[in-house]
Short mmCIF file of C-alpha atoms in Angstrom, two decimals:
data_model
loop_
_atom_site.label_atom_id
_atom_site.label_comp_id
_atom_site.label_asym_id
_atom_site.label_seq_id
_atom_site.Cartn_x
_atom_site.Cartn_y
_atom_site.Cartn_z
CA GLN A 26 -97.92 -8.45 146.22
CA VAL A 27 -97.46 -4.85 146.26
CA ARG A 28 -98.72 -3.41 149.50
CA LEU A 29 -99.37 0.51 149.26
CA VAL A 30 -99.95 2.51 152.49
CA GLU A 31 -102.00 5.67 152.53
CA SER A 32 -100.93 7.84 155.66
CA GLY A 33 -101.30 12.45 156.64
CA GLY A 34 -105.73 12.44 156.55
CA GLY A 35 -106.86 13.84 159.04
CA LEU A 36 -109.72 16.06 160.44
CA VAL A 37 -109.13 20.23 159.14
CA HIS A 38 -111.14 23.54 158.84
CA PRO A 39 -112.76 24.39 155.07
CA GLY A 40 -109.52 26.75 153.69
CA GLY A 41 -106.90 24.57 155.61
CA SER A 42 -104.26 21.58 153.92
CA LEU A 43 -102.80 18.22 154.39
CA ARG A 44 -100.50 16.10 152.84
CA LEU A 45 -101.25 12.88 151.97
CA SER A 46 -98.83 10.15 151.17
CA CYS A 47 -98.82 6.47 149.95
CA ALA A 48 -95.54 4.22 150.78
CA ALA A 49 -95.58 0.87 148.70
CA SER A 50 -93.83 -1.83 150.43
CA GLY A 51 -92.70 -5.34 149.13
CA PRO A 52 -91.75 -5.68 145.40
CA THR A 53 -92.03 -2.34 144.24
CA PHE A 54 -92.48 -0.95 140.29
CA SER A 55 -91.17 3.16 140.33
CA THR A 56 -91.78 2.57 136.01
CA TYR A 57 -95.59 2.48 137.25
CA ALA A 58 -98.17 5.38 136.92
CA LYS A 59 -99.62 6.26 140.57
CA GLY A 60 -102.46 7.81 141.69
CA TRP A 61 -105.25 9.01 144.49
CA PHE A 62 -108.94 8.44 144.01
CA ARG A 63 -111.51 8.92 146.91
CA GLN A 64 -114.73 7.43 147.64
CA ALA A 65 -117.41 9.21 150.27
CA PRO A 66 -120.28 7.96 152.02
CA GLY A 67 -122.76 6.68 149.92
CA LYS A 68 -121.28 7.79 146.80
CA GLU A 69 -118.88 5.60 144.12
CA ARG A 70 -115.00 5.66 144.24
CA GLU A 71 -114.11 8.70 141.94
CA PHE A 72 -110.44 9.61 140.38
CA VAL A 73 -108.59 12.58 141.64
CA ALA A 74 -104.95 12.59 140.58
CA ALA A 75 -102.35 10.81 138.57
CA ILE A 76 -98.53 10.97 137.42
CA THR A 77 -96.87 9.39 135.50
CA TRP A 78 -93.71 7.17 136.73
CA ASP A 79 -90.98 9.75 135.33
CA GLY A 80 -93.32 12.83 136.72
CA GLY A 81 -93.77 14.46 132.84
CA THR A 82 -97.40 13.98 133.13
CA THR A 83 -100.30 14.99 136.12
CA HIS A 84 -103.85 14.33 135.48
CA TYR A 85 -106.52 16.04 137.76
CA ALA A 86 -110.13 15.68 138.35
CA ASP A 87 -111.67 19.20 137.36
CA SER A 88 -112.96 19.60 141.24
CA VAL A 89 -109.80 19.53 142.50
CA LYS A 90 -107.35 21.97 139.47
CA GLY A 91 -105.46 24.44 141.27
CA ARG A 92 -106.14 23.16 144.53
CA PHE A 93 -104.49 19.46 144.77
CA THR A 94 -100.64 18.65 143.50
CA ILE A 95 -99.54 15.00 143.11
CA SER A 96 -95.72 14.23 143.24
CA ARG A 97 -93.58 11.66 143.61
CA ASP A 98 -90.44 10.18 145.14
CA ASN A 99 -89.29 7.32 143.18
CA ALA A 100 -86.18 6.59 145.72
CA LYS A 101 -88.55 6.22 148.60
CA ASN A 102 -91.35 4.27 146.36
CA THR A 103 -93.63 6.95 147.54
CA VAL A 104 -96.31 9.38 146.10
CA TYR A 105 -97.68 12.79 147.58
CA LEU A 106 -100.86 14.45 147.38
CA GLN A 107 -100.40 18.20 148.37
CA MET A 108 -104.26 19.11 149.35
CA ASN A 109 -105.21 23.13 150.08
CA SER A 110 -107.74 25.13 149.77
CA LEU A 111 -109.73 22.09 150.96
CA LYS A 112 -113.59 22.15 150.89
CA PRO A 113 -116.09 19.91 152.94
CA GLU A 114 -116.89 18.01 149.92
CA ASP A 115 -113.35 16.69 149.90
CA THR A 116 -114.26 14.91 152.48
CA ALA A 117 -113.76 11.09 151.98
CA VAL A 118 -111.31 7.84 152.26
CA TYR A 119 -108.57 8.72 149.76
CA TYR A 120 -106.58 5.77 148.24
CA CYS A 121 -103.47 5.08 146.38
CA ALA A 122 -103.73 3.01 142.94
CA MET A 123 -101.18 2.38 140.47
CA ASN A 124 -101.02 1.05 136.86
CA GLN A 125 -98.42 0.50 134.03
CA LEU A 126 -100.17 3.31 131.79
CA ILE A 127 -101.16 6.12 132.72
CA ILE A 128 -104.97 6.11 130.95
CA GLN A 129 -105.95 2.61 132.89
CA LEU A 130 -105.07 4.16 135.90
CA ARG A 131 -107.80 7.07 135.28
CA ILE A 132 -110.31 4.85 134.45
CA GLY A 133 -109.75 2.84 137.68
CA SER A 134 -107.38 -0.15 136.77
CA SER A 135 -105.12 -0.80 139.42
CA SER A 136 -102.50 -3.22 140.40
CA SER A 137 -103.25 -2.80 143.68
CA TRP A 138 -104.83 -0.77 145.88
CA GLY A 139 -104.04 0.62 150.18
CA GLN A 140 -106.25 0.64 153.01
CA GLY A 141 -107.06 4.40 152.45
CA THR A 142 -106.98 7.17 154.78
CA GLN A 143 -110.37 9.66 156.21
CA VAL A 144 -110.00 13.11 155.19
CA THR A 145 -112.68 15.15 156.97
CA VAL A 146 -113.36 18.78 155.79
CA SER A 147 -115.23 20.40 158.67
CA SER A 148 -116.12 23.43 160.32
#
């Protein structure tokens, strides 16, 4: 089983930035698409961003386009989410995920889920 561990969350003011990391341990699959989801209190988990295994294609939710950037370092088995111009609406627990196909990942199908990292944007 692949274990995904998210880190980098915290408390920031509106307009601030954070970089989330997701490290994979155990058996890893560098050819899998990787992505990020988030879940705010009382709401369903929603798609945030995804990236193909070679980094050639990225997908973003409309709400984060232009502000968030997903990237990956296959040598480190790590995927990142750079979050800029953060808004209170971005407050949520952020989870990373993986799937052989980015189209499947986008609809919420993941071979594994991390424990999540809390992001709180407040003044």
